[in-house]
XYZ file of C-alpha atoms in Angstrom:
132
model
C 122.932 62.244 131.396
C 121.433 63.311 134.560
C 122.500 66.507 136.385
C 124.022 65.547 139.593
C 122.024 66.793 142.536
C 123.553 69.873 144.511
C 123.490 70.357 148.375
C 124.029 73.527 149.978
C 127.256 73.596 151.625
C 126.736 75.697 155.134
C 128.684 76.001 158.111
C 127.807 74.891 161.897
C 125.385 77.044 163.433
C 126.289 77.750 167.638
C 124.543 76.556 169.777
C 122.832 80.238 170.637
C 121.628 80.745 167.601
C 119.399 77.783 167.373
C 118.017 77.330 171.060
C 114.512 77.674 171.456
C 115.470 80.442 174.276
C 113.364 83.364 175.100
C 114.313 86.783 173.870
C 117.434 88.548 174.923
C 119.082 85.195 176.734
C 121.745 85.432 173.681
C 122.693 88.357 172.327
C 124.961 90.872 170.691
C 125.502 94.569 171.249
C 126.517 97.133 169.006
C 126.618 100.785 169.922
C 126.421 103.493 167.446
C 126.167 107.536 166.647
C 126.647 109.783 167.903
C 123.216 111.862 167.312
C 122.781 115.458 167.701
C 118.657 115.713 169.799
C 116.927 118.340 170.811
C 115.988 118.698 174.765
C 112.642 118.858 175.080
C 112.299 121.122 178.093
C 115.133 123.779 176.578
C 114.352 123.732 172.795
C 116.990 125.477 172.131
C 119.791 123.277 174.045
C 120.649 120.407 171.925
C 123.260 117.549 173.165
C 124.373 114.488 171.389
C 123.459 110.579 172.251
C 124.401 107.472 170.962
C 122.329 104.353 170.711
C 123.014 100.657 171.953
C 121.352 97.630 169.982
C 120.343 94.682 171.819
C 119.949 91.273 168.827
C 118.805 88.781 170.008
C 120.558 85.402 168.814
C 117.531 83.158 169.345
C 114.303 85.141 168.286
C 116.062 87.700 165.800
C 114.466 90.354 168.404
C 116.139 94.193 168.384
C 115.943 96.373 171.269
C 117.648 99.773 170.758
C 117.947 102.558 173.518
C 119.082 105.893 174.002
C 122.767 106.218 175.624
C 123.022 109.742 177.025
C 126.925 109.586 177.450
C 129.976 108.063 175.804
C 131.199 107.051 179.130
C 130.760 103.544 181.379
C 128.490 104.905 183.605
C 125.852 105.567 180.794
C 126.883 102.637 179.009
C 126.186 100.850 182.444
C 123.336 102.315 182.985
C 121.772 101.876 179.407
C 122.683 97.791 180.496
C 120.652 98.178 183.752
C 117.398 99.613 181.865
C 117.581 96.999 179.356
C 117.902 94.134 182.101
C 115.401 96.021 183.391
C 112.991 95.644 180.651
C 114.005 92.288 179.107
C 116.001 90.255 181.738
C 119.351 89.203 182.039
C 121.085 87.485 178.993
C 122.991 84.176 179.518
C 125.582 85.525 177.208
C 126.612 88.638 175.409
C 128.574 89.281 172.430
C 130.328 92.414 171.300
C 132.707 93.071 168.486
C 135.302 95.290 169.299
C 134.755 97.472 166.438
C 136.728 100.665 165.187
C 134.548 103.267 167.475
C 134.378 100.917 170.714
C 138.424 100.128 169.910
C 138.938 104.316 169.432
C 137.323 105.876 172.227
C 137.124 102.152 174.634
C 140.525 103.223 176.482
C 139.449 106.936 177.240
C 135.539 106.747 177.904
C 134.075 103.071 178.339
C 135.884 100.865 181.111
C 134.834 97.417 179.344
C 136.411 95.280 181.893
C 134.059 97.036 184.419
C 130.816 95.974 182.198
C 132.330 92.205 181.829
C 132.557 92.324 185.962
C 128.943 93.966 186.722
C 127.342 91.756 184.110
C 129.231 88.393 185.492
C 127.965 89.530 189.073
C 124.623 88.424 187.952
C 125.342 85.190 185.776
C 126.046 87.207 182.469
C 128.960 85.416 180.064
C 130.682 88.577 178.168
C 132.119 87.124 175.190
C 134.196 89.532 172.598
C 133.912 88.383 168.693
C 133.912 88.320 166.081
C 134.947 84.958 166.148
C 133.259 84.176 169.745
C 130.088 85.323 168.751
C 129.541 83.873 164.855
């Protein structure tokens, strides 16, 4: 006989991931490091940074800048330069993973990110299961 033909079994996409949107309107964050840099006017100071990764749901785009501080006013501020540069998103995902989880209650107020970003339209949606 004949072999039967197979499909591929796949899931739902959202809605985000297939819009024709431009870059940035959905997208996750993930913030990583810490890095150890040199200053460039004191060679000899060094200070560590982290970094914050924009993906974008709809183009596949990555934007990654420099966070100075573990804290919610760099974190905030990191958000502002990146609106800054590619617009507001729609919507924003962010897994609450181990590092944001360990250090979110001492360093990075998230509820005050969720509130600045909503001020201007922004949906702040935490996954994993929000944002697949």
């Amino acid at each position: 006989g004949t072999a039967a033909a197979r499909k591929q079994i796949m899931g739902n996409l959202p809605e985000d991931k297939l819009a024709g949107a431009t870059p940035f309107v959905y997208c996750a964050i993930d913030m990583y490091g810490p890095w150890t840099v040199t200053d460039l006017p004191k060679a000899r100071h060094s200070m560590k940074t982290w970094r914050v990764m924009f993906s974008c749901f709809a183009t596949k785009a990555v934007a990654i800048l420099a966070c100075p501080g573990y804290d919610t006013d760099s974190y905030s501020l990191t958000y502002i330069r990146f609106c800054a540069s590619y617009g507001t998103p729609s919507r924003i995902c962010m897994d609450l993973g181990p590092q944001i989880l360990k250090h979110a209650n001492s360093h990075i107020d998230m509820n005050v990110m969720v509130q600045e970003a909503g001020r201007a339209g922004t949906k702040w949606v935490f996954g994993p299961k929000g944002c697949s």
